[in-house]
Amino acid sequence: MPFQGLPPLRAGAFALALSCLAATALPVFAQSGPGQGPGQGGRFERDDRGQGRLDREGRRGRGEETVMGFSRERLARIGPVMREQADRAMFPGAVTLIARRGRIIHFEAHGFRDAAKTQPMTRDTIFMLASMTKPIVSAAAVMLIEQGRMKLSDPIATWLTELKDLKVQVERRNADGTTATEDVALARPITVQDLLRHTAGFTYAGSERSARIKQLLDDQNIEGRTANITGDEMLRRLGQIPLVHQPATAFHYSISTDVLGLLLERVTGKRLDVLIKEMILDPLEMRDTAWFVPESRRSRLAEALDSDPAKADMLTSYRIFENPADHGQYFKGGAGMVSTAEDYFKFAQMILNGGQFEGRRLLSTKWVEFMLADHLIGMGGSTAASTGPGYGFGLGFAVRRQDGFAVAPGSTGDAMWAGAWGTSFTIDPREGIVGIIMAQGPSNRVHTRMLFKNLIYGAVVR
């Protein structure tokens, strides 16, 4: 069964005061590394609700102690490994969170928050999500589909008229062996589904192999990396740049979710930040999740090391101290948000619960099942650069196709995605597991996400 029919967590159970945490001697919740104080607003459900519960699950003093099927001894490996990674300059610090069947059983801060390593990491630290923005915006799109505001099969040019005359660049081989490119008409329109599963034919400039398309994307500032650009202007310019392949023929990781965010604005008549706040952030009480960091919260922002070669250019692109609404910049549905581990847990647990969290239903169970199904059957392309081998892609989430043929354990149907700054998550419906790592180490991000995944599943013993 893809979902286990979990009852929603009661708000009172989930929001136990952190003072309760201080009373337990269990190490799995300790602030590892130099940060010993509890994070502000760090609410969660304790893992031990009495000796009787633990006796049934872990049998204290007799054999292996477990919590929700996880070995406590093996969970305790995570802290030392994270500290060792920080010592190796993979990142200054990290926050790790693991939950099973709605109960957070591991929630630790490791190392330091800042590049200078003067501020201990805490659980309420704010991280730049980069592409972990995409699942949130994708979920909002599906919610609008549920409401009858649009359909997966709708052509996006119905609302984004700037894109109605898009062409596709194709390469032709001449008789003399040379090659030439030409732009041809679309075989069929780009649909909402294409945006959600990255099969529209869009691309990112940084990963594009066509020198022509890469230069066009950069010169036209489509991704808003070098200067602010409004959504209307971005779409006008994008409509003049050819696609890299015909729609619905291949997965190609791209600006599709940025385009999706602008589509949602046209469909609803609301700014994307307002829409996401109303539909997802407020219902889930994700209070630290937004598209920019105000002055009052900047002291809680995690940094990458100055020695990370990707840091400088990425900071220029993200500009997270500016509210896009005040600076003529479109809200990037594919990359722009910041969040905390606890906030993102609420979103991930909602997905694992089949669309509900703490009594609030955002999505139907059947639509969540559909989102976490593979929508790439019969198409080309691969998610492996982000996920490793063995994954397809659904509606906003990479989805594991089988138990084997991967570089880390998991389950058929588990879902994941990650961000370029170093964050990643895993949602495993079969095992009832949510795992989240928040770090800011962009150059080492693939290593970090796979390492943490190994640690998660290395602690599961039943």
Short mmCIF file of C-alpha atoms in Angstrom, two decimals, residues 89-92 303-314 420-421 440-445:
data_model
loop_
_atom_site.label_atom_id
_atom_site.label_comp_id
_atom_site.label_asym_id
_atom_site.label_seq_id
_atom_site.Cartn_x
_atom_site.Cartn_y
_atom_site.Cartn_z
CA ALA A 89 34.98 21.58 5.00
CA MET A 90 32.11 19.93 3.15
CA PHE A 91 29.87 22.53 4.81
CA PRO A 92 30.07 24.63 8.03
CA GLU A 303 26.02 30.21 5.14
CA ALA A 304 28.27 28.21 2.85
CA LEU A 305 32.00 28.31 3.41
CA ASP A 306 33.83 31.13 1.66
CA SER A 307 36.13 28.47 0.22
CA ASP A 308 33.25 26.84 -1.66
CA PRO A 309 33.85 27.78 -5.31
CA ALA A 310 30.12 27.94 -6.09
CA LYS A 311 29.20 30.36 -3.30
CA ALA A 312 29.88 33.79 -4.82
CA ASP A 313 28.00 33.31 -8.09
CA MET A 314 25.08 31.63 -6.36
CA ALA A 420 21.80 23.26 -5.18
CA TRP A 421 22.81 24.83 -1.87
CA GLN A 440 24.84 24.89 2.71
CA GLY A 441 27.66 23.23 0.83
CA PRO A 442 26.79 23.59 -2.87
CA SER A 443 29.94 22.08 -4.35
CA ASN A 444 29.53 18.91 -2.26
CA ARG A 445 25.75 18.59 -2.41
#
